[in-house]
Amino acid sequence: MTTIELLRQYRLGGYAIFDFAISYLGIWLLSPLLTRLFKKIRLDIPKINWLFFVLPLAIIVHILVGNFTPFTKNFLDLNGHYILKLVVLISLVLGFRGVKIIKK
């Protein structure tokens, strides 16, 4: 068993805790750069809001690259997993709550 397999074996509700931790750590480290990049296109996205965008962005990226993880499959399932969909929707709303358009 490799190290990554060992880390991914710990799960919460069928989802690997390691994957969520790495996603949030990655966006936390990239948020200053992302905030500066989006200011160039006149959008002010606070660094904390990037943390709320992790789940919705993860679903979008996984769909675009065609990697349907259990999280993505469960989100796209029309007949269930309503709590998951609610969490992603709330996360999306909280992410957009602090976004501002910068006027020149």
Coordinates of N, CA and C in Angstrom, one line a residue:
M1 N 0.9 -1.2 0.0 CA 0.0 0.0 0.0 C 0.9 1.2 0.0
T2 N 0.6 2.1 -0.9 CA 1.4 3.3 -1.0 C 0.9 4.3 0.0
T3 N 1.7 5.4 0.2 CA 1.3 6.4 1.1 C 0.0 7.1 0.8
I4 N -0.2 7.4 -0.5 CA -1.4 8.0 -0.9 C -2.6 7.1 -0.7
E5 N -2.5 5.8 -0.9 CA -3.6 4.9 -0.7 C -3.9 4.8 0.8
L6 N -2.8 4.9 1.6 CA -3.0 4.9 3.1 C -3.8 6.1 3.5
L7 N -3.4 7.3 3.0 CA -4.1 8.5 3.4 C -5.5 8.6 2.9
R8 N -5.8 8.0 1.8 CA -7.1 8.1 1.2 C -8.1 7.0 1.8
Q9 N -7.6 6.1 2.6 CA -8.5 5.1 3.2 C -9.4 5.6 4.3
Y10 N -9.1 6.7 4.9 CA -9.9 7.3 5.9 C -11.0 8.1 5.2
R11 N -12.2 7.7 5.6 CA -13.4 8.3 4.9 C -14.4 8.8 5.8
L12 N -15.2 9.7 5.4 CA -16.3 10.3 6.1 C -17.5 10.3 5.1
G13 N -18.5 9.5 5.4 CA -19.6 9.4 4.5 C -19.3 8.9 3.1
G14 N -18.3 8.1 3.0 CA -17.9 7.5 1.7 C -16.9 8.4 0.9
Y15 N -16.6 9.5 1.4 CA -15.6 10.5 0.7 C -14.3 10.5 1.5
A16 N -13.2 10.5 0.7 CA -11.9 10.5 1.3 C -11.6 11.9 2.0
I17 N -11.3 11.8 3.3 CA -11.0 13.1 4.0 C -9.8 13.7 3.5
F18 N -8.8 12.9 3.1 CA -7.6 13.5 2.5 C -7.8 14.4 1.3
D19 N -8.7 13.9 0.4 CA -9.0 14.7 -0.8 C -9.6 16.1 -0.5
F20 N -10.5 16.1 0.5 CA -11.1 17.4 0.9 C -10.0 18.3 1.6
A21 N -9.2 17.7 2.4 CA -8.1 18.5 3.1 C -7.2 19.1 2.1
I22 N -6.8 18.3 1.1 CA -5.8 18.8 0.1 C -6.5 19.9 -0.7
S23 N -7.7 19.7 -1.1 CA -8.4 20.7 -1.9 C -8.5 22.0 -1.1
Y24 N -8.9 22.0 0.1 CA -9.0 23.2 0.9 C -7.6 23.8 1.2
L25 N -6.6 23.0 1.4 CA -5.2 23.5 1.6 C -4.7 24.2 0.3
G26 N -5.0 23.5 -0.8 CA -4.6 24.1 -2.1 C -5.2 25.4 -2.4
I27 N -6.5 25.5 -2.2 CA -7.2 26.8 -2.5 C -6.8 27.9 -1.5
W28 N -6.5 27.5 -0.2 CA -6.0 28.4 0.8 C -4.7 29.0 0.3
L29 N -3.8 28.1 -0.2 CA -2.5 28.6 -0.6 C -2.6 29.4 -1.9
L30 N -3.5 29.1 -2.8 CA -3.7 29.8 -4.1 C -4.5 31.0 -4.0
S31 N -5.3 31.2 -2.9 CA -6.3 32.3 -2.9 C -5.6 33.7 -3.0
P32 N -4.5 34.0 -2.5 CA -3.9 35.3 -2.7 C -3.6 35.6 -4.2
L33 N -3.1 34.6 -4.9 CA -2.9 34.7 -6.3 C -4.2 34.8 -7.1
L34 N -5.1 34.0 -6.8 CA -6.4 34.0 -7.5 C -7.1 35.4 -7.3
T35 N -7.0 35.9 -6.1 CA -7.7 37.2 -5.8 C -7.0 38.3 -6.6
R36 N -5.7 38.3 -6.7 CA -5.0 39.3 -7.6 C -5.4 39.1 -9.0
L37 N -5.4 37.9 -9.5 CA -5.8 37.7 -10.9 C -7.2 38.1 -11.2
F38 N -8.1 37.9 -10.3 CA -9.5 38.3 -10.6 C -9.7 39.8 -10.4
K39 N -8.8 40.5 -9.7 CA -8.9 41.9 -9.6 C -8.5 42.6 -10.9
K40 N -7.7 41.9 -11.8 CA -7.4 42.4 -13.1 C -8.6 42.4 -14.0
I41 N -9.6 41.5 -13.8 CA -10.8 41.5 -14.6 C -11.9 42.2 -13.8
R42 N -11.5 43.0 -12.8 CA -12.5 43.9 -12.1 C -13.4 43.1 -11.2
L43 N -13.0 42.0 -10.6 CA -13.8 41.3 -9.6 C -13.0 41.2 -8.4
D44 N -13.6 41.6 -7.3 CA -12.9 41.5 -6.0 C -13.5 40.3 -5.2
I45 N -12.8 39.3 -5.2 CA -13.2 38.1 -4.5 C -12.3 37.9 -3.3
P46 N -12.8 38.1 -2.1 CA -12.0 38.0 -0.9 C -11.4 36.6 -0.7
K47 N -10.3 36.5 -0.1 CA -9.6 35.2 0.1 C -10.4 34.2 0.8
I48 N -11.2 34.6 1.7 CA -12.1 33.6 2.5 C -13.1 33.0 1.6
N49 N -13.6 33.8 0.6 CA -14.7 33.3 -0.3 C -14.2 32.1 -1.2
W50 N -12.9 32.1 -1.5 CA -12.3 31.0 -2.3 C -12.5 29.7 -1.5
L51 N -12.5 29.7 -0.2 CA -12.7 28.5 0.5 C -14.2 27.9 0.3
F52 N -15.1 28.9 0.2 CA -16.5 28.4 -0.1 C -16.7 27.9 -1.5
F53 N -15.8 28.4 -2.4 CA -16.0 27.9 -3.8 C -15.3 26.6 -4.1
V54 N -14.6 26.0 -3.1 CA -13.9 24.7 -3.3 C -14.8 23.6 -3.9
L55 N -15.9 23.4 -3.2 CA -16.8 22.3 -3.6 C -17.4 22.5 -5.0
P56 N -18.0 23.7 -5.2 CA -18.6 23.9 -6.5 C -17.6 23.9 -7.7
L57 N -16.4 24.4 -7.4 CA -15.3 24.4 -8.4 C -14.8 23.0 -8.7
A58 N -14.8 22.2 -7.6 CA -14.3 20.8 -7.7 C -15.3 20.0 -8.6
I59 N -16.6 20.2 -8.5 CA -17.6 19.5 -9.3 C -17.4 20.0 -10.7
I60 N -17.3 21.3 -11.0 CA -17.2 21.8 -12.3 C -15.9 21.3 -13.0
V61 N -14.8 21.3 -12.3 CA -13.5 20.8 -12.9 C -13.6 19.3 -13.2
H62 N -14.2 18.5 -12.3 CA -14.3 17.1 -12.5 C -15.2 16.8 -13.7
I63 N -16.2 17.5 -13.9 CA -17.1 17.3 -15.0 C -16.4 17.7 -16.3
L64 N -15.6 18.8 -16.3 CA -14.9 19.3 -17.5 C -13.8 18.3 -18.0
V65 N -13.1 17.7 -17.0 CA -12.1 16.7 -17.4 C -12.6 15.3 -17.5
G66 N -13.9 15.1 -17.2 CA -14.4 13.8 -17.4 C -14.1 12.8 -16.3
N67 N -13.7 13.2 -15.1 CA -13.3 12.4 -14.0 C -14.5 12.4 -13.0
F68 N -15.3 11.4 -13.1 CA -16.5 11.4 -12.3 C -16.2 10.6 -11.0
T69 N -15.9 11.4 -10.0 CA -15.6 10.8 -8.7 C -16.9 10.5 -8.0
P70 N -16.9 9.7 -6.9 CA -18.2 9.5 -6.2 C -18.9 10.8 -5.8
F71 N -18.1 11.8 -5.4 CA -18.7 13.1 -5.0 C -19.5 13.7 -6.2
T72 N -18.8 13.7 -7.4 CA -19.4 14.3 -8.6 C -20.6 13.5 -9.0
K73 N -20.5 12.1 -9.0 CA -21.6 11.3 -9.4 C -22.8 11.5 -8.4
N74 N -22.6 11.6 -7.1 CA -23.7 11.8 -6.2 C -24.3 13.1 -6.4
F75 N -23.5 14.1 -6.7 CA -24.1 15.5 -6.9 C -25.0 15.5 -8.2
L76 N -24.6 14.8 -9.2 CA -25.3 14.7 -10.5 C -26.5 13.8 -10.4
D77 N -26.6 12.9 -9.4 CA -27.7 12.0 -9.3 C -29.0 12.7 -9.0
L78 N -30.0 12.6 -9.9 CA -31.2 13.3 -9.8 C -32.1 12.8 -8.7
N79 N -31.9 11.6 -8.3 CA -32.9 11.0 -7.4 C -32.4 10.8 -5.9
G80 N -31.5 11.6 -5.5 CA -31.0 11.5 -4.1 C -29.9 12.4 -3.8
H81 N -29.3 12.2 -2.6 CA -28.1 12.9 -2.1 C -28.5 14.4 -2.0
Y82 N -29.6 14.7 -1.5 CA -30.1 16.1 -1.4 C -29.3 16.9 -0.3
I83 N -28.8 16.3 0.7 CA -28.0 17.0 1.7 C -26.7 17.4 1.0
L84 N -26.1 16.6 0.2 CA -24.9 17.0 -0.5 C -25.2 18.2 -1.5
K85 N -26.3 18.1 -2.2 CA -26.6 19.2 -3.1 C -26.9 20.5 -2.3
L86 N -27.5 20.4 -1.2 CA -27.8 21.5 -0.3 C -26.5 22.1 0.2
V87 N -25.5 21.3 0.6 CA -24.2 21.8 1.1 C -23.5 22.5 0.0
V88 N -23.5 22.0 -1.2 CA -22.8 22.6 -2.4 C -23.5 23.9 -2.7
L89 N -24.8 23.9 -2.7 CA -25.6 25.2 -3.0 C -25.3 26.2 -2.0
I90 N -25.3 25.9 -0.7 CA -25.1 26.9 0.4 C -23.6 27.4 0.2
S91 N -22.7 26.5 -0.1 CA -21.3 26.9 -0.3 C -21.2 27.9 -1.5
L92 N -21.9 27.6 -2.5 CA -21.9 28.5 -3.7 C -22.5 29.9 -3.3
V93 N -23.6 29.9 -2.6 CA -24.2 31.2 -2.2 C -23.3 32.0 -1.3
L94 N -22.6 31.3 -0.3 CA -21.7 31.9 0.6 C -20.5 32.4 -0.1
G95 N -20.1 31.7 -1.2 CA -18.9 32.2 -2.0 C -19.2 33.4 -2.7
F96 N -20.4 33.5 -3.3 CA -20.8 34.7 -4.1 C -21.1 35.9 -3.2
R97 N -21.4 35.7 -1.9 CA -21.9 36.7 -1.0 C -20.9 37.9 -0.9
G98 N -19.6 37.6 -0.9 CA -18.6 38.7 -0.7 C -18.0 39.2 -2.0
V99 N -18.4 38.7 -3.2 CA -17.8 39.1 -4.4 C -18.4 40.5 -4.8
K100 N -17.5 41.4 -5.3 CA -17.8 42.7 -5.7 C -17.2 43.0 -7.0
I101 N -18.0 43.8 -7.8 CA -17.5 44.3 -9.1 C -16.8 45.6 -8.8
I102 N -15.5 45.7 -9.3 CA -14.7 46.9 -9.1 C -15.0 47.9 -10.2
K103 N -15.5 49.1 -9.8 CA -15.8 50.1 -10.8 C -14.5 51.0 -11.0
K104 N -14.3 51.5 -12.2 CA -13.1 52.3 -12.4 C -13.4 53.7 -12.1

